[in-house]
């Protein structure tokens, strides 16, 4: 198992190198920062001085070399827009996105597993059809619409919850629920399908022939077998969330990574973009390793030699 | 309860006039109609039937395993010691399941939960019926040792996929006999197993039955198992019991025409054909010389290379024009590796094979093209080997689409029709898809496809193994007729010895990648030289029954 983790780390490192190269050059394709930061009527010689001061005049490969050298001691450079170290900006925004993602994912998983399992107990029954319709609605409703409507209803009309911003726990309620709805609907569908096939399997028949109770059959025999597809889909959804739930963060005014990245791209704030992408990528690599380990724990047939 | 008891004749289990139907999308399908049988302690009853005969339905009803809906029990009683289990509450049924009546299933890889250790699963039978965890584990280990699981203590925490099929069946049996049930139901317990393993498992079941005095209900399609194991037999066809009686009665003087046709389908029932030996021609069609295949696992990033696994260890034989060569061996003996290497799906490590004198192992482009036309395959599972999205016409004509010069496009339709008639299907079947046919018909389609390029050799890899015995006999008869008509040669791979005996001219016996014995069929079967061949022959319930 240790060998497996080391191997995955090495693979991740290779992908990370590719990513660093891609981010560095792609973000420089979006335009020259001097066009953006300086007034339109700036004389050409001032522009040249600006570019030279920030090293934009050097050949790309030299810029890349500097960037790599700094990267080794975790120096991502400074934000031109906010004139603070890029890494600090990203590290401040990251916990917000992470909290949002963890809470939303946990909520989605719990509801989806309970609802999906209930639905699978009697396929095509009344409860199954009801859960099916609700979860399909959940999986198809657009984020931005749901966010705006929920602000309107619960914050503006009812005045139960704050409209946006950061503060006590009540500020998290709407963003977490809005963010959880789509993955929850999708996951409930996956849980349902996966549980139906697990419950119709031969080992469930064996358990019934042994006299095992229905509760143990559903939650011990079937659920563990049904977890693999659930984890796959949940992991995919979770990495989307870590990337920053841009829509939710912007509408609810949460200073998360998604909002930071969007603004930095608008201002060609290369240092922040690079720091943000690399940190998010690290988090996603870690998440994927965790998912692989969860596979191996749940299903002994998966062996990582 | 007392009233119910007095009505019965005191059998351990008695099924009375049971009728079950299933509600499907295509309407109501009766599964069994008016089925009655009984079994007593210490007795072995066999329910014999082909797939779809409803042979498993009454025992499923006994254990409450019929899903309702889609199933519906329309009439009848299922009595356990006088108590009608069809009227039992779910709690009462759970109490009986596993403790009084237990069941062993066919496909053990699917029937054991893949994600829990086997010890945990055996102990679960105890825990479910109120034994404390520690004691349950101790008893489970004792049981696993009793059923002969090698190294049981060390393997207690291993998972089902880490065991062989025979070992898994032992684990299933341990799980079922845990609480000394009155009745053990074995639903096709040895179908997926090799013949020598099957013999050991059947022996174990007999032994446990004697030891514990339980009733044993064997559900099977295998006449050999019935002959070797049962006291009485119930024969089912299309949901009805067609005949019942002692095994001796039924085998010696079958009354119902279905029973007679079933018994006639047993290979060698009327003696085995005498196969005239002929002089081998100077250049055989196929000549295999010292063919060897080793699988190598190269070194990984953190792992040294593994020692190579020898799947095929210097195999040599010949196949003459018009000859049927039977290849016999158990799983892992290298039969399939041999075939895969011959048709170029695997690369040989050393040795060579010649088709009409040209090397198949290092073929020129021309030889490869020739071999692809002249050597055809028929696989075991026709459901898997026919593309479900292609029509029969597309399947049979595909070889001509690949080998463009074989047949002009205009003649395809005519020729597909001819081929279908040749294999006993109808011309108009060409427009249908594989799922609209039965297993035997699908195998006929696969044979028609193999015949399309007029090959010299057809390799049948367990081609009749998944078919019911009467269907098997029909397909073998077809293969024989085609052989005489087209002068075909067969490489006939099978683990079913009576089938090989009735069909092959010569036999070679494979064991652990080597040929341990080869010779004319009659000689091998009547005077086996090698220990392994003898073990194989003795293990076959039908052959050893004939001998007895």
mmCIF file of C-alpha atoms in Angstrom, chain B residues 135-441:
data_model
loop_
_atom_site.group_PDB
_atom_site.id
_atom_site.type_symbol
_atom_site.label_atom_id
_atom_site.label_comp_id
_atom_site.label_asym_id
_atom_site.label_seq_id
_atom_site.Cartn_x
_atom_site.Cartn_y
_atom_site.Cartn_z
ATOM 1 C CA UNK B 135 -18.131 -18.247 19.765
ATOM 2 C CA UNK B 136 -19.441 -17.874 16.218
ATOM 3 C CA UNK B 137 -15.907 -17.283 14.948
ATOM 4 C CA UNK B 138 -14.540 -20.303 16.795
ATOM 5 C CA UNK B 139 -17.315 -22.527 15.450
ATOM 6 C CA UNK B 140 -16.890 -21.170 11.919
ATOM 7 C CA UNK B 141 -13.217 -22.071 11.956
ATOM 8 C CA UNK B 142 -14.021 -25.561 13.202
ATOM 9 C CA UNK B 143 -16.510 -25.974 10.342
ATOM 10 C CA UNK B 144 -14.097 -24.752 7.694
ATOM 11 C CA UNK B 145 -11.629 -27.346 8.896
ATOM 12 C CA UNK B 146 -14.379 -29.987 8.817
ATOM 13 C CA UNK B 147 -15.228 -29.318 5.153
ATOM 14 C CA UNK B 148 -11.570 -29.645 4.263
ATOM 15 C CA UNK B 149 -10.602 -26.076 3.469
ATOM 16 C CA UNK B 150 -6.819 -26.223 3.405
ATOM 17 C CA UNK B 151 -5.058 -24.003 5.934
ATOM 18 C CA UNK B 152 -8.388 -22.735 7.278
ATOM 19 C CA UNK B 153 -7.060 -20.840 10.309
ATOM 20 C CA UNK B 154 -4.609 -18.785 8.263
ATOM 21 C CA UNK B 155 -7.137 -18.078 5.541
ATOM 22 C CA UNK B 156 -10.038 -17.147 7.821
ATOM 23 C CA UNK B 157 -9.734 -13.469 6.889
ATOM 24 C CA UNK B 158 -9.210 -14.009 3.160
ATOM 25 C CA UNK B 159 -11.804 -12.958 0.617
ATOM 26 C CA UNK B 160 -13.841 -15.184 -1.739
ATOM 27 C CA UNK B 161 -11.872 -14.231 -4.876
ATOM 28 C CA UNK B 162 -8.683 -15.567 -3.288
ATOM 29 C CA UNK B 163 -9.998 -19.144 -3.349
ATOM 30 C CA UNK B 164 -10.516 -21.670 -6.150
ATOM 31 C CA UNK B 165 -14.011 -22.691 -7.246
ATOM 32 C CA UNK B 166 -13.850 -25.962 -5.327
ATOM 33 C CA UNK B 167 -12.647 -24.232 -2.157
ATOM 34 C CA UNK B 168 -15.413 -21.648 -2.446
ATOM 35 C CA UNK B 169 -17.973 -24.420 -2.704
ATOM 36 C CA UNK B 170 -16.542 -25.926 0.484
ATOM 37 C CA UNK B 171 -16.968 -22.542 2.179
ATOM 38 C CA UNK B 172 -20.576 -22.359 0.975
ATOM 39 C CA UNK B 173 -21.202 -25.840 2.315
ATOM 40 C CA UNK B 174 -19.685 -24.917 5.694
ATOM 41 C CA UNK B 175 -21.987 -21.906 5.814
ATOM 42 C CA UNK B 176 -25.024 -24.061 5.041
ATOM 43 C CA UNK B 177 -24.407 -26.942 7.464
ATOM 44 C CA UNK B 178 -23.404 -24.616 10.325
ATOM 45 C CA UNK B 179 -26.525 -25.143 12.411
ATOM 46 C CA UNK B 180 -27.120 -28.786 11.516
ATOM 47 C CA UNK B 181 -30.113 -28.189 9.268
ATOM 48 C CA UNK B 182 -32.710 -30.899 8.689
ATOM 49 C CA UNK B 183 -32.627 -30.280 4.957
ATOM 50 C CA UNK B 184 -29.753 -29.173 2.744
ATOM 51 C CA UNK B 185 -30.701 -27.935 -0.708
ATOM 52 C CA UNK B 186 -27.889 -27.991 -3.254
ATOM 53 C CA UNK B 187 -28.767 -26.000 -6.391
ATOM 54 C CA UNK B 188 -26.404 -27.148 -9.170
ATOM 55 C CA UNK B 189 -23.550 -27.207 -6.636
ATOM 56 C CA UNK B 190 -20.859 -28.471 -9.009
ATOM 57 C CA UNK B 191 -21.834 -27.083 -12.409
ATOM 58 C CA UNK B 192 -18.932 -24.680 -12.741
ATOM 59 C CA UNK B 193 -16.331 -27.070 -11.337
ATOM 60 C CA UNK B 194 -13.795 -29.385 -12.935
ATOM 61 C CA UNK B 195 -14.701 -33.046 -12.928
ATOM 62 C CA UNK B 196 -12.176 -34.178 -10.295
ATOM 63 C CA UNK B 197 -13.174 -31.273 -8.016
ATOM 64 C CA UNK B 198 -16.840 -32.092 -8.612
ATOM 65 C CA UNK B 199 -16.257 -35.671 -7.469
ATOM 66 C CA UNK B 200 -14.652 -34.457 -4.226
ATOM 67 C CA UNK B 201 -17.452 -31.966 -3.481
ATOM 68 C CA UNK B 202 -20.155 -34.574 -4.137
ATOM 69 C CA UNK B 203 -18.265 -36.977 -1.882
ATOM 70 C CA UNK B 204 -18.167 -34.339 0.859
ATOM 71 C CA UNK B 205 -21.917 -33.734 0.590
ATOM 72 C CA UNK B 206 -22.615 -37.479 0.886
ATOM 73 C CA UNK B 207 -20.301 -37.762 3.857
ATOM 74 C CA UNK B 208 -21.884 -34.822 5.698
ATOM 75 C CA UNK B 209 -25.320 -36.212 5.009
ATOM 76 C CA UNK B 210 -24.397 -39.559 6.573
ATOM 77 C CA UNK B 211 -22.719 -37.809 9.506
ATOM 78 C CA UNK B 212 -25.662 -35.534 10.283
ATOM 79 C CA UNK B 213 -28.632 -37.473 8.949
ATOM 80 C CA UNK B 214 -30.005 -34.534 6.991
ATOM 81 C CA UNK B 215 -32.196 -34.707 3.927
ATOM 82 C CA UNK B 216 -30.308 -33.712 0.762
ATOM 83 C CA UNK B 217 -32.134 -32.130 -2.147
ATOM 84 C CA UNK B 218 -29.999 -31.998 -5.289
ATOM 85 C CA UNK B 219 -31.205 -29.693 -8.048
ATOM 86 C CA UNK B 220 -29.337 -30.508 -11.224
ATOM 87 C CA UNK B 221 -29.372 -30.885 -14.984
ATOM 88 C CA UNK B 222 -26.690 -33.565 -14.842
ATOM 89 C CA UNK B 223 -27.867 -37.157 -15.215
ATOM 90 C CA UNK B 224 -24.511 -38.393 -14.000
ATOM 91 C CA UNK B 225 -24.952 -36.642 -10.660
ATOM 92 C CA UNK B 226 -28.432 -38.107 -10.291
ATOM 93 C CA UNK B 227 -27.129 -41.592 -11.009
ATOM 94 C CA UNK B 228 -24.240 -41.227 -8.595
ATOM 95 C CA UNK B 229 -25.946 -39.423 -5.702
ATOM 96 C CA UNK B 230 -29.711 -39.746 -5.456
ATOM 97 C CA UNK B 231 -32.119 -42.287 -3.987
ATOM 98 C CA UNK B 232 -35.129 -40.904 -5.773
ATOM 99 C CA UNK B 233 -35.512 -38.540 -8.698
ATOM 100 C CA UNK B 234 -38.165 -36.116 -9.888
ATOM 101 C CA UNK B 235 -37.898 -35.143 -13.549
ATOM 102 C CA UNK B 236 -39.245 -31.768 -14.594
ATOM 103 C CA UNK B 237 -39.956 -30.364 -18.026
ATOM 104 C CA UNK B 238 -41.592 -27.028 -18.833
ATOM 105 C CA UNK B 239 -42.777 -26.458 -15.273
ATOM 106 C CA UNK B 240 -44.357 -29.857 -14.737
ATOM 107 C CA UNK B 241 -43.198 -33.091 -13.159
ATOM 108 C CA UNK B 242 -43.136 -35.636 -15.955
ATOM 109 C CA UNK B 243 -41.822 -38.572 -13.999
ATOM 110 C CA UNK B 244 -40.826 -39.508 -10.456
ATOM 111 C CA UNK B 245 -39.488 -42.637 -8.841
ATOM 112 C CA UNK B 246 -36.372 -44.327 -7.589
ATOM 113 C CA UNK B 247 -33.275 -43.683 -9.671
ATOM 114 C CA UNK B 248 -33.109 -47.344 -10.663
ATOM 115 C CA UNK B 249 -36.714 -47.386 -11.888
ATOM 116 C CA UNK B 250 -36.398 -44.181 -13.854
ATOM 117 C CA UNK B 251 -33.048 -45.012 -15.463
ATOM 118 C CA UNK B 252 -33.946 -48.597 -16.332
ATOM 119 C CA UNK B 253 -37.526 -48.242 -17.464
ATOM 120 C CA UNK B 254 -38.365 -44.633 -18.179
ATOM 121 C CA UNK B 255 -42.087 -44.166 -18.762
ATOM 122 C CA UNK B 256 -42.420 -40.651 -20.139
ATOM 123 C CA UNK B 257 -41.182 -39.838 -23.659
ATOM 124 C CA UNK B 258 -39.295 -36.785 -22.329
ATOM 125 C CA UNK B 259 -37.370 -38.944 -19.862
ATOM 126 C CA UNK B 260 -36.549 -41.386 -22.624
ATOM 127 C CA UNK B 261 -35.260 -38.617 -24.903
ATOM 128 C CA UNK B 262 -33.178 -37.212 -22.040
ATOM 129 C CA UNK B 263 -31.608 -40.593 -21.324
ATOM 130 C CA UNK B 264 -31.005 -41.197 -25.018
ATOM 131 C CA UNK B 265 -29.115 -37.955 -25.205
ATOM 132 C CA UNK B 266 -26.497 -39.239 -22.756
ATOM 133 C CA UNK B 267 -23.356 -39.794 -24.785
ATOM 134 C CA UNK B 268 -22.489 -43.462 -24.848
ATOM 135 C CA UNK B 269 -25.898 -44.617 -23.648
ATOM 136 C CA UNK B 270 -25.987 -47.067 -26.530
ATOM 137 C CA UNK B 271 -22.293 -47.802 -26.417
ATOM 138 C CA UNK B 272 -19.604 -45.632 -27.933
ATOM 139 C CA UNK B 273 -18.952 -45.716 -31.647
ATOM 140 C CA UNK B 274 -16.020 -47.762 -32.801
ATOM 141 C CA UNK B 275 -13.705 -45.451 -34.557
ATOM 142 C CA UNK B 276 -11.675 -47.052 -37.277
ATOM 143 C CA UNK B 277 -8.045 -46.132 -37.092
ATOM 144 C CA UNK B 278 -6.587 -44.910 -40.282
ATOM 145 C CA UNK B 279 -3.098 -44.469 -41.512
ATOM 146 C CA UNK B 280 -1.879 -40.965 -40.974
ATOM 147 C CA UNK B 281 -1.191 -39.152 -44.253
ATOM 148 C CA UNK B 282 2.359 -38.072 -44.981
ATOM 149 C CA UNK B 283 1.797 -34.391 -44.245
ATOM 150 C CA UNK B 284 -0.852 -33.787 -41.552
ATOM 151 C CA UNK B 285 -3.106 -30.752 -41.821
ATOM 152 C CA UNK B 286 -1.792 -29.326 -38.583
ATOM 153 C CA UNK B 287 1.506 -30.194 -36.936
ATOM 154 C CA UNK B 288 2.443 -28.712 -33.568
ATOM 155 C CA UNK B 289 6.031 -29.058 -32.383
ATOM 156 C CA UNK B 290 7.186 -28.363 -28.848
ATOM 157 C CA UNK B 291 4.934 -25.349 -28.521
ATOM 158 C CA UNK B 292 5.702 -23.394 -25.348
ATOM 159 C CA UNK B 293 4.132 -20.295 -23.907
ATOM 160 C CA UNK B 294 5.394 -18.484 -20.835
ATOM 161 C CA UNK B 295 3.814 -15.429 -19.298
ATOM 162 C CA UNK B 296 6.349 -12.921 -18.057
ATOM 163 C CA UNK B 297 5.590 -10.135 -15.613
ATOM 164 C CA UNK B 298 8.309 -7.532 -16.106
ATOM 165 C CA UNK B 299 9.812 -5.566 -13.249
ATOM 166 C CA UNK B 300 7.756 -2.665 -11.994
ATOM 167 C CA UNK B 301 8.937 0.606 -10.527
ATOM 168 C CA UNK B 302 9.251 -0.870 -7.028
ATOM 169 C CA UNK B 303 8.870 -4.564 -7.741
ATOM 170 C CA UNK B 304 11.319 -7.078 -9.194
ATOM 171 C CA UNK B 305 10.293 -9.168 -12.194
ATOM 172 C CA UNK B 306 8.287 -12.260 -11.297
ATOM 173 C CA UNK B 307 9.446 -15.686 -12.420
ATOM 174 C CA UNK B 308 7.724 -16.575 -15.713
ATOM 175 C CA UNK B 309 4.564 -18.702 -15.538
ATOM 176 C CA UNK B 310 4.644 -21.636 -17.930
ATOM 177 C CA UNK B 311 1.149 -22.038 -19.395
ATOM 178 C CA UNK B 312 2.195 -24.375 -22.171
ATOM 179 C CA UNK B 313 5.226 -26.608 -21.761
ATOM 180 C CA UNK B 314 6.415 -28.136 -25.032
ATOM 181 C CA UNK B 315 3.220 -29.445 -26.589
ATOM 182 C CA UNK B 316 3.463 -31.626 -29.727
ATOM 183 C CA UNK B 317 0.696 -33.274 -31.727
ATOM 184 C CA UNK B 318 -0.743 -33.571 -35.241
ATOM 185 C CA UNK B 319 -4.195 -33.266 -36.721
ATOM 186 C CA UNK B 320 -4.981 -35.156 -39.927
ATOM 187 C CA UNK B 321 -7.479 -34.200 -42.622
ATOM 188 C CA UNK B 322 -10.980 -35.274 -41.566
ATOM 189 C CA UNK B 323 -9.929 -36.136 -38.025
ATOM 190 C CA UNK B 324 -11.517 -35.048 -34.746
ATOM 191 C CA UNK B 325 -8.963 -34.527 -32.023
ATOM 192 C CA UNK B 326 -10.397 -34.205 -28.525
ATOM 193 C CA UNK B 327 -8.416 -32.093 -26.070
ATOM 194 C CA UNK B 328 -9.322 -32.874 -22.491
ATOM 195 C CA UNK B 329 -8.182 -31.155 -19.347
ATOM 196 C CA UNK B 330 -9.356 -29.169 -16.368
ATOM 197 C CA UNK B 331 -9.292 -25.406 -15.980
ATOM 198 C CA UNK B 332 -5.739 -24.110 -15.948
ATOM 199 C CA UNK B 333 -4.434 -27.072 -17.953
ATOM 200 C CA UNK B 334 -3.444 -24.872 -20.887
ATOM 201 C CA UNK B 335 -6.181 -25.856 -23.350
ATOM 202 C CA UNK B 336 -7.235 -22.305 -24.091
ATOM 203 C CA UNK B 337 -3.657 -21.010 -24.219
ATOM 204 C CA UNK B 338 -2.918 -23.675 -26.829
ATOM 205 C CA UNK B 339 -5.809 -22.504 -28.995
ATOM 206 C CA UNK B 340 -5.033 -18.831 -28.540
ATOM 207 C CA UNK B 341 -1.435 -19.429 -29.547
ATOM 208 C CA UNK B 342 -2.443 -21.451 -32.615
ATOM 209 C CA UNK B 343 -4.767 -18.768 -33.973
ATOM 210 C CA UNK B 344 -2.281 -16.007 -33.239
ATOM 211 C CA UNK B 345 -3.973 -14.310 -30.290
ATOM 212 C CA UNK B 346 -0.917 -15.096 -28.157
ATOM 213 C CA UNK B 347 2.732 -15.113 -29.153
ATOM 214 C CA UNK B 348 4.500 -18.422 -28.550
ATOM 215 C CA UNK B 349 7.658 -18.351 -26.426
ATOM 216 C CA UNK B 350 9.232 -21.204 -28.382
ATOM 217 C CA UNK B 351 8.279 -24.138 -30.588
ATOM 218 C CA UNK B 352 6.335 -24.009 -33.814
ATOM 219 C CA UNK B 353 3.068 -25.041 -35.420
ATOM 220 C CA UNK B 354 2.532 -25.764 -39.096
ATOM 221 C CA UNK B 355 -0.666 -25.569 -41.100
ATOM 222 C CA UNK B 356 -0.203 -27.422 -44.397
ATOM 223 C CA UNK B 357 3.525 -27.117 -43.814
ATOM 224 C CA UNK B 358 3.542 -23.338 -43.255
ATOM 225 C CA UNK B 359 4.483 -21.879 -39.900
ATOM 226 C CA UNK B 360 1.645 -20.347 -37.902
ATOM 227 C CA UNK B 361 3.934 -19.009 -35.221
ATOM 228 C CA UNK B 362 5.991 -16.807 -37.519
ATOM 229 C CA UNK B 363 3.625 -16.514 -40.458
ATOM 230 C CA UNK B 364 4.139 -14.651 -43.695
ATOM 231 C CA UNK B 365 1.298 -12.306 -44.634
ATOM 232 C CA UNK B 366 0.085 -14.936 -47.062
ATOM 233 C CA UNK B 367 0.062 -17.708 -44.445
ATOM 234 C CA UNK B 368 -1.742 -15.497 -41.984
ATOM 235 C CA UNK B 369 -4.458 -14.787 -44.533
ATOM 236 C CA UNK B 370 -4.727 -18.489 -45.351
ATOM 237 C CA UNK B 371 -4.924 -19.488 -41.687
ATOM 238 C CA UNK B 372 -7.548 -16.863 -40.962
ATOM 239 C CA UNK B 373 -9.722 -18.376 -43.671
ATOM 240 C CA UNK B 374 -9.044 -22.039 -43.086
ATOM 241 C CA UNK B 375 -9.021 -22.220 -39.282
ATOM 242 C CA UNK B 376 -12.277 -21.099 -37.656
ATOM 243 C CA UNK B 377 -13.444 -20.963 -34.051
ATOM 244 C CA UNK B 378 -16.673 -21.806 -32.252
ATOM 245 C CA UNK B 379 -16.653 -20.455 -28.705
ATOM 246 C CA UNK B 380 -18.231 -21.671 -25.492
ATOM 247 C CA UNK B 381 -20.791 -18.995 -24.781
ATOM 248 C CA UNK B 382 -22.808 -18.114 -27.907
ATOM 249 C CA UNK B 383 -24.558 -15.315 -26.019
ATOM 250 C CA UNK B 384 -21.249 -13.557 -25.500
ATOM 251 C CA UNK B 385 -19.580 -14.464 -28.797
ATOM 252 C CA UNK B 386 -22.359 -13.164 -31.074
ATOM 253 C CA UNK B 387 -22.657 -9.383 -31.303
ATOM 254 C CA UNK B 388 -26.143 -8.631 -29.955
ATOM 255 C CA UNK B 389 -26.569 -5.588 -32.222
ATOM 256 C CA UNK B 390 -25.892 -7.474 -35.464
ATOM 257 C CA UNK B 391 -28.520 -9.430 -37.346
ATOM 258 C CA UNK B 392 -27.908 -13.081 -38.138
ATOM 259 C CA UNK B 393 -27.278 -12.080 -41.750
ATOM 260 C CA UNK B 394 -24.584 -9.612 -40.708
ATOM 261 C CA UNK B 395 -22.995 -12.140 -38.358
ATOM 262 C CA UNK B 396 -22.806 -14.951 -40.880
ATOM 263 C CA UNK B 397 -21.738 -12.742 -43.798
ATOM 264 C CA UNK B 398 -19.071 -10.839 -41.843
ATOM 265 C CA UNK B 399 -16.235 -13.190 -42.914
ATOM 266 C CA UNK B 400 -16.961 -12.264 -46.562
ATOM 267 C CA UNK B 401 -16.923 -8.594 -45.674
ATOM 268 C CA UNK B 402 -13.413 -9.096 -44.275
ATOM 269 C CA UNK B 403 -12.104 -11.423 -46.986
ATOM 270 C CA UNK B 404 -13.374 -9.425 -49.960
ATOM 271 C CA UNK B 405 -12.533 -11.954 -52.667
ATOM 272 C CA UNK B 406 -14.297 -14.871 -50.966
ATOM 273 C CA UNK B 407 -17.786 -14.328 -52.310
ATOM 274 C CA UNK B 408 -19.332 -11.621 -54.534
ATOM 275 C CA UNK B 409 -21.769 -9.385 -52.653
ATOM 276 C CA UNK B 410 -24.693 -10.459 -54.835
ATOM 277 C CA UNK B 411 -24.493 -14.037 -53.596
ATOM 278 C CA UNK B 412 -24.328 -13.274 -49.863
ATOM 279 C CA UNK B 413 -28.032 -13.474 -49.216
ATOM 280 C CA UNK B 414 -28.410 -16.789 -51.030
ATOM 281 C CA UNK B 415 -25.368 -18.277 -49.296
ATOM 282 C CA UNK B 416 -26.389 -17.115 -45.780
ATOM 283 C CA UNK B 417 -29.736 -18.819 -46.336
ATOM 284 C CA UNK B 418 -27.980 -22.005 -47.493
ATOM 285 C CA UNK B 419 -25.698 -21.984 -44.446
ATOM 286 C CA UNK B 420 -28.601 -21.459 -42.043
ATOM 287 C CA UNK B 421 -30.405 -24.417 -43.563
ATOM 288 C CA UNK B 422 -27.208 -26.403 -43.391
ATOM 289 C CA UNK B 423 -27.067 -25.919 -39.583
ATOM 290 C CA UNK B 424 -30.761 -26.649 -39.106
ATOM 291 C CA UNK B 425 -32.145 -23.114 -38.996
ATOM 292 C CA UNK B 426 -34.478 -21.405 -41.428
ATOM 293 C CA UNK B 427 -33.651 -19.019 -44.285
ATOM 294 C CA UNK B 428 -35.962 -16.351 -42.845
ATOM 295 C CA UNK B 429 -34.015 -16.336 -39.557
ATOM 296 C CA UNK B 430 -31.389 -14.159 -41.287
ATOM 297 C CA UNK B 431 -33.214 -10.950 -40.382
ATOM 298 C CA UNK B 432 -33.414 -11.699 -36.654
ATOM 299 C CA UNK B 433 -31.032 -10.851 -33.834
ATOM 300 C CA UNK B 434 -29.231 -13.282 -31.485
ATOM 301 C CA UNK B 435 -31.487 -12.625 -28.462
ATOM 302 C CA UNK B 436 -34.451 -14.047 -30.377
ATOM 303 C CA UNK B 437 -32.885 -17.515 -30.365
ATOM 304 C CA UNK B 438 -32.344 -20.221 -27.747
ATOM 305 C CA UNK B 439 -28.852 -21.194 -26.603
ATOM 306 C CA UNK B 440 -28.666 -24.168 -28.942
ATOM 307 C CA UNK B 441 -29.868 -22.103 -31.906
#
